[in-house]
PDB file of C-alpha atoms in Angstrom:
ATOM      1  CA  MET A   1      24.448 165.879 174.624  1.00  0.00           C
ATOM      2  CA  SER A   2      22.689 168.519 176.688  1.00  0.00           C
ATOM      3  CA  ALA A   3      23.050 170.880 173.718  1.00  0.00           C
ATOM      4  CA  LEU A   4      20.188 169.055 171.992  1.00  0.00           C
ATOM      5  CA  SER A   5      17.749 169.320 174.874  1.00  0.00           C
ATOM      6  CA  SER A   6      16.517 172.775 173.851  1.00  0.00           C
ATOM      7  CA  LEU A   7      15.475 171.778 170.338  1.00  0.00           C
ATOM      8  CA  SER A   8      11.900 171.644 169.113  1.00  0.00           C
ATOM      9  CA  TRP A   9      11.506 168.057 168.006  1.00  0.00           C
ATOM     10  CA  GLU A  10       8.414 168.821 165.975  1.00  0.00           C
ATOM     11  CA  ASP A  11      10.458 171.353 163.989  1.00  0.00           C
ATOM     12  CA  THR A  12      13.304 168.871 163.656  1.00  0.00           C
ATOM     13  CA  ARG A  13      10.913 166.227 162.381  1.00  0.00           C
ATOM     14  CA  GLU A  14       9.629 168.704 159.773  1.00  0.00           C
ATOM     15  CA  ARG A  15      13.196 169.316 158.604  1.00  0.00           C
ATOM     16  CA  TYR A  16      13.718 165.568 158.332  1.00  0.00           C
ATOM     17  CA  ASP A  17      10.495 165.039 156.377  1.00  0.00           C
ATOM     18  CA  GLU A  18      11.481 167.757 153.918  1.00  0.00           C
ATOM     19  CA  ARG A  19      14.790 166.036 153.249  1.00  0.00           C
ATOM     20  CA  ILE A  20      13.065 162.665 152.859  1.00  0.00           C
ATOM     21  CA  ASP A  21      10.844 164.193 150.183  1.00  0.00           C
ATOM     22  CA  VAL A  22      13.932 165.492 148.370  1.00  0.00           C
ATOM     23  CA  HIS A  23      15.674 162.120 148.694  1.00  0.00           C
ATOM     24  CA  GLU A  24      12.739 160.329 147.104  1.00  0.00           C
ATOM     25  CA  GLU A  25      12.455 162.898 144.313  1.00  0.00           C
ATOM     26  CA  LEU A  26      16.171 162.660 143.556  1.00  0.00           C
ATOM     27  CA  LEU A  27      15.935 158.889 143.216  1.00  0.00           C
ATOM     28  CA  ARG A  28      12.924 159.237 140.922  1.00  0.00           C
ATOM     29  CA  LEU A  29      14.692 161.763 138.708  1.00  0.00           C
ATOM     30  CA  HIS A  30      17.933 159.788 138.727  1.00  0.00           C
ATOM     31  CA  ASP A  31      16.098 156.742 137.415  1.00  0.00           C
ATOM     32  CA  GLN A  32      15.054 158.807 134.388  1.00  0.00           C
ATOM     33  CA  GLY A  33      18.632 159.609 133.383  1.00  0.00           C
ATOM     34  CA  PRO A  34      20.654 162.832 133.187  1.00  0.00           C
ATOM     35  CA  SER A  35      18.463 165.933 133.143  1.00  0.00           C
ATOM     36  CA  ASP A  36      18.308 169.583 134.100  1.00  0.00           C
ATOM     37  CA  ASP A  37      15.678 168.759 136.721  1.00  0.00           C
ATOM     38  CA  PHE A  38      17.904 166.238 138.463  1.00  0.00           C
ATOM     39  CA  SER A  39      20.997 168.444 138.358  1.00  0.00           C
ATOM     40  CA  GLN A  40      19.175 171.517 139.621  1.00  0.00           C
ATOM     41  CA  LEU A  41      17.738 169.640 142.586  1.00  0.00           C
ATOM     42  CA  LEU A  42      21.030 167.921 143.433  1.00  0.00           C
ATOM     43  CA  VAL A  43      22.785 171.293 143.727  1.00  0.00           C
ATOM     44  CA  GLY A  44      19.948 173.001 145.593  1.00  0.00           C
ATOM     45  CA  LEU A  45      18.976 175.332 142.766  1.00  0.00           C
ATOM     46  CA  SER A  46      15.351 174.306 142.266  1.00  0.00           C
ATOM     47  CA  ASN A  47      14.901 173.619 145.998  1.00  0.00           C
ATOM     48  CA  PRO A  48      17.395 174.713 148.683  1.00  0.00           C
ATOM     49  CA  ALA A  49      16.594 171.530 150.631  1.00  0.00           C
ATOM     50  CA  GLY A  50      18.232 169.615 147.800  1.00  0.00           C
ATOM     51  CA  ASN A  51      21.604 170.917 148.920  1.00  0.00           C
ATOM     52  CA  TYR A  52      21.818 173.492 151.699  1.00  0.00           C
ATOM     53  CA  SER A  53      25.564 173.899 151.227  1.00  0.00           C
ATOM     54  CA  ALA A  54      25.257 174.795 147.563  1.00  0.00           C
ATOM     55  CA  ALA A  55      22.179 176.968 148.054  1.00  0.00           C
ATOM     56  CA  GLU A  56      23.609 179.031 150.906  1.00  0.00           C
ATOM     57  CA  HIS A  57      26.828 179.768 149.050  1.00  0.00           C
ATOM     58  CA  HIS A  58      25.127 180.269 145.660  1.00  0.00           C
ATOM     59  CA  LEU A  59      27.149 177.447 144.155  1.00  0.00           C
ATOM     60  CA  GLY A  60      24.399 175.831 142.094  1.00  0.00           C
ATOM     61  CA  PRO A  61      24.681 178.216 139.122  1.00  0.00           C
ATOM     62  CA  LYS A  62      28.478 178.014 139.277  1.00  0.00           C
ATOM     63  CA  ILE A  63      28.488 174.213 139.264  1.00  0.00           C
ATOM     64  CA  LEU A  64      26.009 174.033 136.404  1.00  0.00           C
ATOM     65  CA  GLY A  65      27.617 176.830 134.418  1.00  0.00           C
ATOM     66  CA  SER A  66      31.305 176.013 134.832  1.00  0.00           C
ATOM     67  CA  ASN A  67      31.443 172.315 133.983  1.00  0.00           C
ATOM     68  CA  SER A  68      31.142 170.689 130.577  1.00  0.00           C
ATOM     69  CA  ASN A  69      28.623 167.864 130.136  1.00  0.00           C
ATOM     70  CA  VAL A  70      27.470 168.690 133.647  1.00  0.00           C
ATOM     71  CA  ASN A  71      24.176 166.767 133.663  1.00  0.00           C
ATOM     72  CA  ARG A  72      25.899 163.523 132.718  1.00  0.00           C
ATOM     73  CA  ARG A  73      28.733 164.042 135.185  1.00  0.00           C
ATOM     74  CA  LEU A  74      26.418 164.866 138.085  1.00  0.00           C
ATOM     75  CA  HIS A  75      24.221 161.894 137.228  1.00  0.00           C
ATOM     76  CA  ASP A  76      27.252 159.600 137.114  1.00  0.00           C
ATOM     77  CA  LEU A  77      28.589 160.879 140.445  1.00  0.00           C
ATOM     78  CA  ALA A  78      25.170 160.497 142.049  1.00  0.00           C
ATOM     79  CA  GLY A  79      25.000 156.951 140.708  1.00  0.00           C
ATOM     80  CA  LYS A  80      28.277 156.140 142.432  1.00  0.00           C
ATOM     81  CA  PHE A  81      26.924 157.583 145.669  1.00  0.00           C
ATOM     82  CA  ARG A  82      23.706 155.622 145.284  1.00  0.00           C
ATOM     83  CA  THR A  83      25.444 152.247 145.102  1.00  0.00           C
ATOM     84  CA  LEU A  84      28.178 153.025 147.603  1.00  0.00           C
ATOM     85  CA  THR A  85      28.926 150.592 150.410  1.00  0.00           C
ATOM     86  CA  GLN A  86      32.149 152.242 151.645  1.00  0.00           C
ATOM     87  CA  PRO A  87      31.121 155.759 152.719  1.00  0.00           C
ATOM     88  CA  ARG A  88      34.625 156.866 153.640  1.00  0.00           C
ATOM     89  CA  THR A  89      35.449 156.918 149.930  1.00  0.00           C
ATOM     90  CA  VAL A  90      33.027 159.817 149.340  1.00  0.00           C
ATOM     91  CA  PRO A  91      35.790 162.484 149.386  1.00  0.00           C
ATOM     92  CA  GLN A  92      37.810 160.533 146.810  1.00  0.00           C
ATOM     93  CA  LEU A  93      34.782 160.144 144.548  1.00  0.00           C
ATOM     94  CA  ILE A  94      34.094 163.868 144.746  1.00  0.00           C
ATOM     95  CA  ARG A  95      37.675 164.705 143.917  1.00  0.00           C
ATOM     96  CA  ALA A  96      37.831 162.201 141.058  1.00  0.00           C
ATOM     97  CA  ALA A  97      34.691 163.721 139.517  1.00  0.00           C
ATOM     98  CA  GLY A  98      36.640 166.932 138.982  1.00  0.00           C
ATOM     99  CA  LEU A  99      33.596 169.199 139.032  1.00  0.00           C
ATOM    100  CA  SER A 100      34.454 172.841 139.652  1.00  0.00           C
ATOM    101  CA  TYR A 101      32.788 174.328 142.749  1.00  0.00           C
ATOM    102  CA  LEU A 102      31.653 170.891 143.936  1.00  0.00           C
ATOM    103  CA  ALA A 103      33.814 170.182 146.970  1.00  0.00           C
ATOM    104  CA  ILE A 104      33.269 167.912 149.960  1.00  0.00           C
ATOM    105  CA  GLY A 105      30.611 170.074 151.610  1.00  0.00           C
ATOM    106  CA  VAL A 106      28.292 170.065 148.598  1.00  0.00           C
ATOM    107  CA  GLY A 107      29.320 166.596 147.478  1.00  0.00           C
ATOM    108  CA  SER A 108      28.852 164.856 150.816  1.00  0.00           C
ATOM    109  CA  GLU A 109      25.407 166.397 151.125  1.00  0.00           C
ATOM    110  CA  ALA A 110      24.551 165.010 147.699  1.00  0.00           C
ATOM    111  CA  SER A 111      25.879 161.608 148.755  1.00  0.00           C
ATOM    112  CA  CYS A 112      23.612 161.535 151.805  1.00  0.00           C
ATOM    113  CA  LEU A 113      20.543 162.607 149.842  1.00  0.00           C
ATOM    114  CA  MET A 114      21.231 159.826 147.334  1.00  0.00           C
ATOM    115  CA  ASN A 115      22.184 157.136 149.859  1.00  0.00           C
ATOM    116  CA  PRO A 116      21.196 158.147 153.408  1.00  0.00           C
ATOM    117  CA  ARG A 117      21.533 154.666 154.872  1.00  0.00           C
ATOM    118  CA  ILE A 118      25.262 154.712 154.151  1.00  0.00           C
ATOM    119  CA  CYS A 119      26.457 158.299 153.671  1.00  0.00           C
ATOM    120  CA  TRP A 120      26.457 161.282 156.002  1.00  0.00           C
ATOM    121  CA  VAL A 121      26.609 165.033 155.465  1.00  0.00           C
ATOM    122  CA  ALA A 122      29.839 166.951 156.095  1.00  0.00           C
ATOM    123  CA  ASN A 123      28.718 170.560 155.773  1.00  0.00           C
ATOM    124  CA  THR A 124      28.920 173.624 158.003  1.00  0.00           C
ATOM    125  CA  ARG A 125      25.971 172.496 160.130  1.00  0.00           C
ATOM    126  CA  SER A 126      27.140 168.949 160.772  1.00  0.00           C
ATOM    127  CA  ILE A 127      30.783 169.920 161.287  1.00  0.00           C
ATOM    128  CA  TRP A 128      29.759 172.590 163.795  1.00  0.00           C
ATOM    129  CA  THR A 129      27.579 170.074 165.639  1.00  0.00           C
ATOM    130  CA  HIS A 130      30.516 167.651 165.700  1.00  0.00           C
ATOM    131  CA  LEU A 131      32.670 170.426 167.169  1.00  0.00           C
ATOM    132  CA  VAL A 132      30.047 171.181 169.820  1.00  0.00           C
ATOM    133  CA  ILE A 133      30.358 167.547 170.910  1.00  0.00           C
ATOM    134  CA  LYS A 134      34.146 167.713 170.767  1.00  0.00           C
ATOM    135  CA  HIS A 135      34.220 170.830 172.946  1.00  0.00           C
ATOM    136  CA  ALA A 136      31.692 169.515 175.486  1.00  0.00           C
ATOM    137  CA  ASP A 137      28.866 171.855 174.424  1.00  0.00           C
ATOM    138  CA  ASN A 138      31.110 174.936 174.368  1.00  0.00           C
ATOM    139  CA  PHE A 139      29.562 176.848 171.478  1.00  0.00           C
ATOM    140  CA  ALA A 140      32.214 179.579 171.398  1.00  0.00           C
ATOM    141  CA  GLU A 141      35.010 177.054 170.943  1.00  0.00           C
ATOM    142  CA  ALA A 142      32.997 175.265 168.260  1.00  0.00           C
ATOM    143  CA  ASP A 143      32.508 178.571 166.433  1.00  0.00           C
ATOM    144  CA  GLU A 144      36.216 179.333 166.612  1.00  0.00           C
ATOM    145  CA  GLU A 145      37.319 175.971 165.262  1.00  0.00           C
ATOM    146  CA  LEU A 146      34.678 176.052 162.536  1.00  0.00           C
ATOM    147  CA  ARG A 147      36.543 178.969 160.960  1.00  0.00           C
ATOM    148  CA  LEU A 148      39.299 176.516 160.023  1.00  0.00           C
ATOM    149  CA  TYR A 149      36.877 174.824 157.654  1.00  0.00           C
ATOM    150  CA  ARG A 150      35.021 177.890 156.422  1.00  0.00           C
ATOM    151  CA  ASP A 151      37.936 180.239 155.755  1.00  0.00           C
ATOM    152  CA  ASN A 152      40.067 177.939 153.614  1.00  0.00           C
ATOM    153  CA  ASP A 153      40.056 178.010 149.836  1.00  0.00           C
ATOM    154  CA  THR A 154      37.973 174.885 149.250  1.00  0.00           C
ATOM    155  CA  SER A 155      39.760 174.202 145.959  1.00  0.00           C
ATOM    156  CA  SER A 156      43.184 173.903 147.602  1.00  0.00           C
ATOM    157  CA  GLU A 157      44.951 170.657 148.411  1.00  0.00           C
ATOM    158  CA  MET A 158      45.139 171.596 152.089  1.00  0.00           C
ATOM    159  CA  ALA A 159      41.410 172.295 152.246  1.00  0.00           C
ATOM    160  CA  TYR A 160      40.677 168.943 150.613  1.00  0.00           C
ATOM    161  CA  ARG A 161      42.781 167.130 153.212  1.00  0.00           C
ATOM    162  CA  ILE A 162      41.163 169.028 156.084  1.00  0.00           C
ATOM    163  CA  TRP A 163      37.635 168.348 154.836  1.00  0.00           C
ATOM    164  CA  ALA A 164      38.386 164.718 153.991  1.00  0.00           C
ATOM    165  CA  HIS A 165      39.673 164.210 157.526  1.00  0.00           C
ATOM    166  CA  ILE A 166      36.648 165.783 159.204  1.00  0.00           C
ATOM    167  CA  HIS A 167      34.331 163.832 156.899  1.00  0.00           C
ATOM    168  CA  GLY A 168      35.740 160.610 158.314  1.00  0.00           C
ATOM    169  CA  LEU A 169      35.189 161.759 161.894  1.00  0.00           C
ATOM    170  CA  LEU A 170      31.522 162.546 161.370  1.00  0.00           C
ATOM    171  CA  ASP A 171      30.488 158.898 161.082  1.00  0.00           C
ATOM    172  CA  THR A 172      30.804 158.458 164.842  1.00  0.00           C
ATOM    173  CA  SER A 173      29.543 161.873 165.900  1.00  0.00           C
ATOM    174  CA  MET A 174      26.499 161.892 163.606  1.00  0.00           C
ATOM    175  CA  THR A 175      25.592 158.390 164.776  1.00  0.00           C
ATOM    176  CA  ARG A 176      25.751 159.667 168.344  1.00  0.00           C
ATOM    177  CA  VAL A 177      23.652 162.723 167.477  1.00  0.00           C
ATOM    178  CA  SER A 178      21.062 160.534 165.781  1.00  0.00           C
ATOM    179  CA  LYS A 179      20.733 158.178 168.746  1.00  0.00           C
ATOM    180  CA  GLU A 180      20.462 161.016 171.246  1.00  0.00           C
ATOM    181  CA  GLY A 181      17.888 162.668 169.021  1.00  0.00           C
ATOM    182  CA  VAL A 182      15.810 159.499 168.956  1.00  0.00           C
ATOM    183  CA  ARG A 183      15.745 159.429 172.749  1.00  0.00           C
ATOM    184  CA  LEU A 184      14.865 163.105 173.147  1.00  0.00           C
ATOM    185  CA  ALA A 185      12.212 163.079 170.416  1.00  0.00           C
ATOM    186  CA  GLN A 186      10.521 160.049 171.936  1.00  0.00           C
ATOM    187  CA  GLU A 187      10.464 161.797 175.311  1.00  0.00           C
ATOM    188  CA  GLU A 188       8.505 164.586 173.603  1.00  0.00           C
ATOM    189  CA  ARG A 189       6.239 162.032 171.881  1.00  0.00           C
ATOM    190  CA  VAL A 190       7.596 162.929 168.442  1.00  0.00           C
ATOM    191  CA  GLU A 191       8.378 160.109 166.049  1.00  0.00           C
ATOM    192  CA  PRO A 192      12.107 160.230 165.244  1.00  0.00           C
ATOM    193  CA  GLY A 193      13.471 159.811 161.749  1.00  0.00           C
ATOM    194  CA  GLN A 194      14.177 156.274 160.607  1.00  0.00           C
ATOM    195  CA  LEU A 195      17.208 157.073 158.429  1.00  0.00           C
ATOM    196  CA  ALA A 196      19.931 157.819 160.953  1.00  0.00           C
ATOM    197  CA  PHE A 197      22.149 160.107 158.899  1.00  0.00           C
ATOM    198  CA  LEU A 198      19.268 162.200 157.541  1.00  0.00           C
ATOM    199  CA  TRP A 199      17.877 162.387 161.073  1.00  0.00           C
ATOM    200  CA  ALA A 200      21.276 163.579 162.307  1.00  0.00           C
ATOM    201  CA  ASP A 201      21.355 166.089 159.453  1.00  0.00           C
ATOM    202  CA  ALA A 202      17.979 167.492 160.532  1.00  0.00           C
ATOM    203  CA  ILE A 203      19.167 167.739 164.139  1.00  0.00           C
ATOM    204  CA  ALA A 204      22.402 169.468 163.135  1.00  0.00           C
ATOM    205  CA  SER A 205      20.456 171.927 160.983  1.00  0.00           C
ATOM    206  CA  ALA A 206      18.058 172.707 163.822  1.00  0.00           C
ATOM    207  CA  LEU A 207      20.859 173.144 166.361  1.00  0.00           C
ATOM    208  CA  TYR A 208      22.880 175.366 164.033  1.00  0.00           C
ATOM    209  CA  ALA A 209      19.829 177.506 163.255  1.00  0.00           C
ATOM    210  CA  GLU A 210      19.054 177.875 166.953  1.00  0.00           C
ATOM    211  CA  HIS A 211      22.486 179.338 167.653  1.00  0.00           C
ATOM    212  CA  HIS A 212      23.238 181.158 164.402  1.00  0.00           C
ATOM    213  CA  GLY A 213      19.832 182.237 163.150  1.00  0.00           C
TER     214      GLY A 213
END
C-alpha cells in the first residue's frame, strides 16, 4: 500500500500507545464491576481515545442518558467482547444489546479496545482505509463510497446490514494494513505495535487524519 508510505511512524506509534493505555485502563475498570468511570471511558466521554467514534459524534452523553441500567448493560456487553473468540459475531452482539445510539461503529471500537487480539475496529477511519485499498489508493473514490456508510440512518435495518457486511470485510484489510505498517515502521527504525488490530487502528487513524485533517 503506497498510501501508507507518507505516514509519520513515530506519530502512528504514539497513537497506538495511547490506545494501549486506554485498553489497559478499560480492563482494570471492568474488573471492578459496572461503574460510571468504566462506562464513560468505553464511550469516549472521559477520554476521546476511549472511543473516537462516540466522541466525534457526541454520542457518549446520548448513550449514557438514553438507556436504562446503562452501566450494567455496557459492562455486560464489554464482558462478552472480552471473552469473544468469534469476532464476526460482534455486530450481532451489539444489536442484541439493544443500546440506543450504540451501533456498529461505536460498538466495534469498544470490542477492539476490550479484546484487541481478536476484534477489529469498523469506524469511519478504518472503513475509509479499507476503501482506499479497495480502490487502489484512489482517495476520491474512497471518499465517495464512504458516504454510503456515513449518510445512512445508523438505527435502520439497512444501515445495520451495510455496517455488518463491511465489518466482516475489515478482518482481511486491517490485517494487511497492520503487516504493511510493521514493514514500513521498521524501515524507519520505529518499533511497530504488537497487537495487530490496534496497530491497524492507529495506522487508519493517522492516514485518515493526513487526508481529512
